[in-house]
Tab-separated table of C-alpha atoms in Angstrom:
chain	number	residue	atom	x	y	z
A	1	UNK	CA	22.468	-13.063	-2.688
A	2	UNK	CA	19.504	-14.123	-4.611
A	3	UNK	CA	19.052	-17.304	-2.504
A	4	UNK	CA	19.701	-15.188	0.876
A	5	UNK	CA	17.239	-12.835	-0.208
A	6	UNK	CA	14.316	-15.627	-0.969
A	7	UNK	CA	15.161	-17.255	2.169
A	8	UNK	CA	14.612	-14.071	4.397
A	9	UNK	CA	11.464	-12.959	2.560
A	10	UNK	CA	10.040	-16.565	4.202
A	11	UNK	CA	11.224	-16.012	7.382
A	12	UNK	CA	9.675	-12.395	7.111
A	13	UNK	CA	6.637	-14.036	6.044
A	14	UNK	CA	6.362	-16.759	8.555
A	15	UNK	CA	7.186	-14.685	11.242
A	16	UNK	CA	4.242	-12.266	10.032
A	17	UNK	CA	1.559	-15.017	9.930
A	18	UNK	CA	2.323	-16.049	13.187
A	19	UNK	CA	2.142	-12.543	14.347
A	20	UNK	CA	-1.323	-12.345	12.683
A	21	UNK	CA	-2.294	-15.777	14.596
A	22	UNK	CA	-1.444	-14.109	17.793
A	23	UNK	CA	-3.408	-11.107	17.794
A	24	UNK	CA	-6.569	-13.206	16.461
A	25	UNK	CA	-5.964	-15.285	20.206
A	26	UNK	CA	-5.628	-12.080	21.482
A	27	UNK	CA	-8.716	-10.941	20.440
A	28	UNK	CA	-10.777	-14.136	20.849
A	29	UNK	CA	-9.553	-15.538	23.454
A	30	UNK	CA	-12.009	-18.693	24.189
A	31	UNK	CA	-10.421	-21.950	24.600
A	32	UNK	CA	-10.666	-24.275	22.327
A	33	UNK	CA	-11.366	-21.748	18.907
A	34	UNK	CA	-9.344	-22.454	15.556
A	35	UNK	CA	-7.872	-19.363	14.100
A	36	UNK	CA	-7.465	-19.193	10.236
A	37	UNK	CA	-5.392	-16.208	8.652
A	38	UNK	CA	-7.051	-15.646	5.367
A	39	UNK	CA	-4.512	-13.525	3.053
A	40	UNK	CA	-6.779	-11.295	0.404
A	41	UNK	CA	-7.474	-11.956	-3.476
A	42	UNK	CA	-7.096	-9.477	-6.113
A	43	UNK	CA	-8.351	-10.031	-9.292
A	44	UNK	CA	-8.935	-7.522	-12.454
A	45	UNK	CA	-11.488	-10.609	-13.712
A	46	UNK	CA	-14.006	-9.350	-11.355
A	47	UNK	CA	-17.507	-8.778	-12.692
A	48	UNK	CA	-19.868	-6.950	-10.336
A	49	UNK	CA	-22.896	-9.080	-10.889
A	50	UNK	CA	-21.912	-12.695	-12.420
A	51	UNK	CA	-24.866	-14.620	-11.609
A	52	UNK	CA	-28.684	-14.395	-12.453
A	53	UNK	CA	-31.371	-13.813	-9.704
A	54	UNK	CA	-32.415	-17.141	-7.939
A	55	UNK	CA	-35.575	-18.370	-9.280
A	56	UNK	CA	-37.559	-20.719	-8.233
A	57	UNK	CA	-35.805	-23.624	-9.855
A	58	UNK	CA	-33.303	-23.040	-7.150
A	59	UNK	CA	-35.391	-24.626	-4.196
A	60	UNK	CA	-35.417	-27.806	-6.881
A	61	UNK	CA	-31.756	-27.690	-7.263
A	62	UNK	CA	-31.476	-26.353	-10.643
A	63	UNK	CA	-28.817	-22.980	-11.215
A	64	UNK	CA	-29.459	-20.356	-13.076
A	65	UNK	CA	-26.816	-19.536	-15.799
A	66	UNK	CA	-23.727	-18.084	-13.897
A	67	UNK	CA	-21.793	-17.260	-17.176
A	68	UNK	CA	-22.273	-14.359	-19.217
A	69	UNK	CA	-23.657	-15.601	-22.485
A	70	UNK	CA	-23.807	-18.827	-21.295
A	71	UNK	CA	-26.524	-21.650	-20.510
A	72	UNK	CA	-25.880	-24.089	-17.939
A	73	UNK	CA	-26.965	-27.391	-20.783
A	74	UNK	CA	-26.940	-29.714	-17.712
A	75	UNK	CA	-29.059	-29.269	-14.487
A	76	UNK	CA	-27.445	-31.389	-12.250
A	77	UNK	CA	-23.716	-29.167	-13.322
A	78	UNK	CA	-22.948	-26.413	-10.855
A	79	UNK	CA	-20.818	-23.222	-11.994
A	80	UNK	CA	-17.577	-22.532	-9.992
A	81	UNK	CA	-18.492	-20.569	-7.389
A	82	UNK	CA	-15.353	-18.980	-6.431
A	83	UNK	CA	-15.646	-15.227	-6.201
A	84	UNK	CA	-13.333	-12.891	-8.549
A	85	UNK	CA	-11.999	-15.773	-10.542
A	86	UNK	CA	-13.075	-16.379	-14.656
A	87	UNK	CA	-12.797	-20.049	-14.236
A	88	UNK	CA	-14.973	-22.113	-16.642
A	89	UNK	CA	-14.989	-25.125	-14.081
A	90	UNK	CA	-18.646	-27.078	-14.318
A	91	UNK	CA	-19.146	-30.118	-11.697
A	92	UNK	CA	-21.660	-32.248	-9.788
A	93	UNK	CA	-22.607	-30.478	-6.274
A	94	UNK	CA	-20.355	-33.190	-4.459
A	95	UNK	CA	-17.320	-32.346	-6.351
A	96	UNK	CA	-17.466	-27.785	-5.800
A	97	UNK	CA	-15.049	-28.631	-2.563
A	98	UNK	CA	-12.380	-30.511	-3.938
A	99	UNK	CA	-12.678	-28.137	-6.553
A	100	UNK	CA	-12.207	-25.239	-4.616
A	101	UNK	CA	-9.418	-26.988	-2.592
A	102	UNK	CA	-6.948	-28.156	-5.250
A	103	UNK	CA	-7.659	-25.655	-7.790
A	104	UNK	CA	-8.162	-21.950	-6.113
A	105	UNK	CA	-6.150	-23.454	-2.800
A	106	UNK	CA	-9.234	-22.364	-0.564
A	107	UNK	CA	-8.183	-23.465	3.386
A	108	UNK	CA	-10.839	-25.135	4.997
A	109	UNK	CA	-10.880	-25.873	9.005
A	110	UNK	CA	-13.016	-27.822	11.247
A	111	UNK	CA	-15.000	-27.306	14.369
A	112	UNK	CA	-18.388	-25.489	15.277
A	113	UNK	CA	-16.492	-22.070	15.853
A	114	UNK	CA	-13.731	-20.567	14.418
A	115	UNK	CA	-12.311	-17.438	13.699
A	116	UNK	CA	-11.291	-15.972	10.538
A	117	UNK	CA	-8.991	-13.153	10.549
A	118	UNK	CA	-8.714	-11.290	7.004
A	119	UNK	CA	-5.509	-9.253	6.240
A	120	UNK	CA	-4.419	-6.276	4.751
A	121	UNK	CA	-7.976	-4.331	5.013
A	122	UNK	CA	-6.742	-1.535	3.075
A	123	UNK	CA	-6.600	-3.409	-0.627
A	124	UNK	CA	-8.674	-1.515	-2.986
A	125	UNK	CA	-12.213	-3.181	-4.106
A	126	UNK	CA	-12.762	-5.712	-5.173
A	127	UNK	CA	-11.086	-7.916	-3.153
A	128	UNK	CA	-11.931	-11.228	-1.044
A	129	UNK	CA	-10.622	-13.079	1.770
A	130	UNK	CA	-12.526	-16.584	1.116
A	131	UNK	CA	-12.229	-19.892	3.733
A	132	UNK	CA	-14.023	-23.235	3.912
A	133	UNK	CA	-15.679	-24.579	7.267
A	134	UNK	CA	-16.421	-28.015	7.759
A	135	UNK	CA	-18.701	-28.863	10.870
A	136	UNK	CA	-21.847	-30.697	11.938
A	137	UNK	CA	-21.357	-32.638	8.617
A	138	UNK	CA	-21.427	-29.785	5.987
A	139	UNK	CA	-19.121	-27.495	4.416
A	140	UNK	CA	-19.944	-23.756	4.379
A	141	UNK	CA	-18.007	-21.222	2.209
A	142	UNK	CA	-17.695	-17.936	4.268
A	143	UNK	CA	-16.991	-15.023	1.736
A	144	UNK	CA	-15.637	-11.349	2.872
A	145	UNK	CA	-15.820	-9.424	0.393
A	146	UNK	CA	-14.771	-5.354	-0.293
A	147	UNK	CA	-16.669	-3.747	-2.971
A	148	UNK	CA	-17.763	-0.271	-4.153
A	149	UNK	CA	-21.502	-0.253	-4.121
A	150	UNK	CA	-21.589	3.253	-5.129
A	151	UNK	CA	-18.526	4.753	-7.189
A	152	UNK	CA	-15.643	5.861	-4.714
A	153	UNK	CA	-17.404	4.385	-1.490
A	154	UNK	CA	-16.121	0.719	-0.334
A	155	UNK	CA	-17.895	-1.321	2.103
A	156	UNK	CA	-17.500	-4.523	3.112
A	157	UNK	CA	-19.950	-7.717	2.854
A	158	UNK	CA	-19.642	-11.007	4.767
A	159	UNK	CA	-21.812	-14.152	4.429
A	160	UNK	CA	-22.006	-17.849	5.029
A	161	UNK	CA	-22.973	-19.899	1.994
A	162	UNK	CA	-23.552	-23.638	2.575
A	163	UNK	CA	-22.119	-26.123	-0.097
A	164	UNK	CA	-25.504	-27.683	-0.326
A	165	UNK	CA	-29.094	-27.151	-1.457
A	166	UNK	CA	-31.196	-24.108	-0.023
A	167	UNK	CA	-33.695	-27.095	1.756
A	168	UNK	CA	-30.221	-28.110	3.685
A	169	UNK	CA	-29.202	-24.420	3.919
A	170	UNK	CA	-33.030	-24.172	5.918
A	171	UNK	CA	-31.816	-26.017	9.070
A	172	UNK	CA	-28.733	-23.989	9.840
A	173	UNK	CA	-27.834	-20.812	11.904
A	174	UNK	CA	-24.685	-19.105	11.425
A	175	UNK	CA	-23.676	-15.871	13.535
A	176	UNK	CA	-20.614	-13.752	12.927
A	177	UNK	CA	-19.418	-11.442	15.274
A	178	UNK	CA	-16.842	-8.891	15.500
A	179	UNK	CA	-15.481	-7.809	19.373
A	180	UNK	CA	-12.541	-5.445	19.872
A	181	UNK	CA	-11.754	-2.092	22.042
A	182	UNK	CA	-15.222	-3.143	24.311
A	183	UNK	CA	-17.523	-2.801	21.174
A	184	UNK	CA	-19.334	-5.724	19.481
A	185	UNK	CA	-21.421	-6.439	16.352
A	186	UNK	CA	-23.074	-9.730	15.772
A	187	UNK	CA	-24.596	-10.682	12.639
A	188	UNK	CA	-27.338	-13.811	12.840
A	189	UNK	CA	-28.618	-15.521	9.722
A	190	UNK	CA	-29.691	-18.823	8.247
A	191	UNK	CA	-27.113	-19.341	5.549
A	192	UNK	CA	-27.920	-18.936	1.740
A	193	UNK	CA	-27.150	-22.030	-0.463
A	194	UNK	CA	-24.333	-22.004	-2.840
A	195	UNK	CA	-26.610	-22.472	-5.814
A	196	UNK	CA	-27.881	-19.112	-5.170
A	197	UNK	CA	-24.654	-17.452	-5.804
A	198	UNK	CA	-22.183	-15.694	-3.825
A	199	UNK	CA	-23.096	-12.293	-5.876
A	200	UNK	CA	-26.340	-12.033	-5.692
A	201	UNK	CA	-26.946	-12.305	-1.899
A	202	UNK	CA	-24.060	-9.944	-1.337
A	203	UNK	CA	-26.437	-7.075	-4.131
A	204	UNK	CA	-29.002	-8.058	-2.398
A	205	UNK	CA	-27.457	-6.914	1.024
A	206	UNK	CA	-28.687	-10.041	2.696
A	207	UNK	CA	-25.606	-10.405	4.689
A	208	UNK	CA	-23.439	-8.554	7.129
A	209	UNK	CA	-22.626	-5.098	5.779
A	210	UNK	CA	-19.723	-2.897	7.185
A	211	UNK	CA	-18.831	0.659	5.886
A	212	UNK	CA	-14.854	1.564	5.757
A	213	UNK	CA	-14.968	3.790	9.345
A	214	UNK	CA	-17.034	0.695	10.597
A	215	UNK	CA	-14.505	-1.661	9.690
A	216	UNK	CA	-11.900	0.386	10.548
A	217	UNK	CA	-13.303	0.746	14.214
A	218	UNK	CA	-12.568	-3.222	14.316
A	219	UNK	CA	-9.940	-3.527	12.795
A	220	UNK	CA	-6.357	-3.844	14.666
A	221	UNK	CA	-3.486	-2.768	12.294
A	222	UNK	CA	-5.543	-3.576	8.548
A	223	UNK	CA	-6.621	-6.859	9.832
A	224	UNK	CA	-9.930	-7.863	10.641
A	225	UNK	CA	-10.976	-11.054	13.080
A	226	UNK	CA	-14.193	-12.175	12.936
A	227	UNK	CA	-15.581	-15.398	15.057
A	228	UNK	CA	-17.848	-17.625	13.460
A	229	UNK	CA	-20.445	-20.112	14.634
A	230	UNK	CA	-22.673	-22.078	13.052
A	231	UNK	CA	-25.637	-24.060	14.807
A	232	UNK	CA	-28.672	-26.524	13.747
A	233	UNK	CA	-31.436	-24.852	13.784
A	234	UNK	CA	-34.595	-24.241	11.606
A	235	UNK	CA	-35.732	-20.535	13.379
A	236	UNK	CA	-35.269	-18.100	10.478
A	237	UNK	CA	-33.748	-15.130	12.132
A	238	UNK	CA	-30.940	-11.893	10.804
A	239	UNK	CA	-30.420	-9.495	12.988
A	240	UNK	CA	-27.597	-7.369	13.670
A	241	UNK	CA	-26.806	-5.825	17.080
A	242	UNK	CA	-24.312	-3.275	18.505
């Protein structure tokens, strides 16, 4: 019974994620677009802010100290950057993918445009739905993230981070856009860099911001599809239209 039981909870599960693919082609139905279900993480390790302000050391490709009572000793060492996880992982700048393959089992997919479709909305905060997307030579860490920024009032905060320096980050574009029931939102932005952190651009609000009835509005049955592009481009442009 035990074995029967294990076996239909995959076929339950299977049949689920390919449910989940089909209403992301639904939605976006462009040829040629890779769709990426992105199952949520919960963690109780979740600090609100981890990582200092950017200073200028930044643009030279020095961190900041993303460890509570810690000091990053070596400049050249980069912090995990892997939202709601404690994990004490230092590395060299080439190495944060591989890292955040093998160890946290991050997906990563190729192409220009994608779409990422995050499930089960309703989770409470914090929570993240985290891919990787490789294209036009990079890797870029898109982060969706569901937090309380005041007690009791969740909204939810997506942005591109590039897996490179900010100078790199300078000559990128990335737009995300959400299109369902004849309604669309587009978010436009050059992309942060890693180094900066993943929690201080989402205080800062420097990203696309959604409140619950907002999100709710796009959502189709607690999931969430959202298409990505990313360009070349050096314009430095955010804007968010309805």
């Amino acid at each position: 019974m035990l074995f029967f039981t294990q076996c239909f909870g995959a076929v339950l599960d299977l049949i689920h994620l390919r449910f989940q693919h089909y209403k992301a082609k639904r939605v976006f139905s462009a040829a040629g677009q890779l769709v990426c279900v992105v199952n949520p993480t919960h963690s109780l390790k979740y600090a609100p802010i981890r990582c200092a302000t950017a200073q200028a050391s930044t643009e030279q490709g020095i961190l900041p100290p993303c460890h509570h009572h810690e000091v990053v000793h070596d400049p050249q060492l980069v912090p995990c950057t892997c939202p709601l996880f404690s994990c004490q992982w230092e590395g060299h700048l080439e190495v944060v993918v591989s890292h955040l393959r093998q160890t946290h089992r991050i997906n990563i997919l190729q192409g220009t445009e994608i779409v990422f479709l995050a499930t089960d909305m309703h989770l409470p905060a914090p929570t993240d739905w985290i891919i990787m997307h490789s294209c036009l030579g990079h890797q870029f860490l898109l982060v969706l993230r569901k937090q309380e920024k005041y007690e009791g009032h969740p909204q939810f905060f997506a942005t591109m981070m590039l897996i490179g320096t900010p100078t790199q980050a300078d000559n990128f574009t990335y737009r995300l856009e959400l299109n369902r029931n004849q309604r669309r939102l587009k978010w436009e932005a050059t992309p942060r860099s890693i180094l900066e952190c993943v929690d201080s651009v989402i205080s800062d609000g420097d990203c696309l911001v959604l409140n619950t009835s907002l999100a709710q509005l796009f959502s189709d049955n607690g999931s969430l599809a959202i298409g990505i592009a990313i360009t070349t481009s050096k314009v430095h442009s955010s804007e968010a239209e309805m």
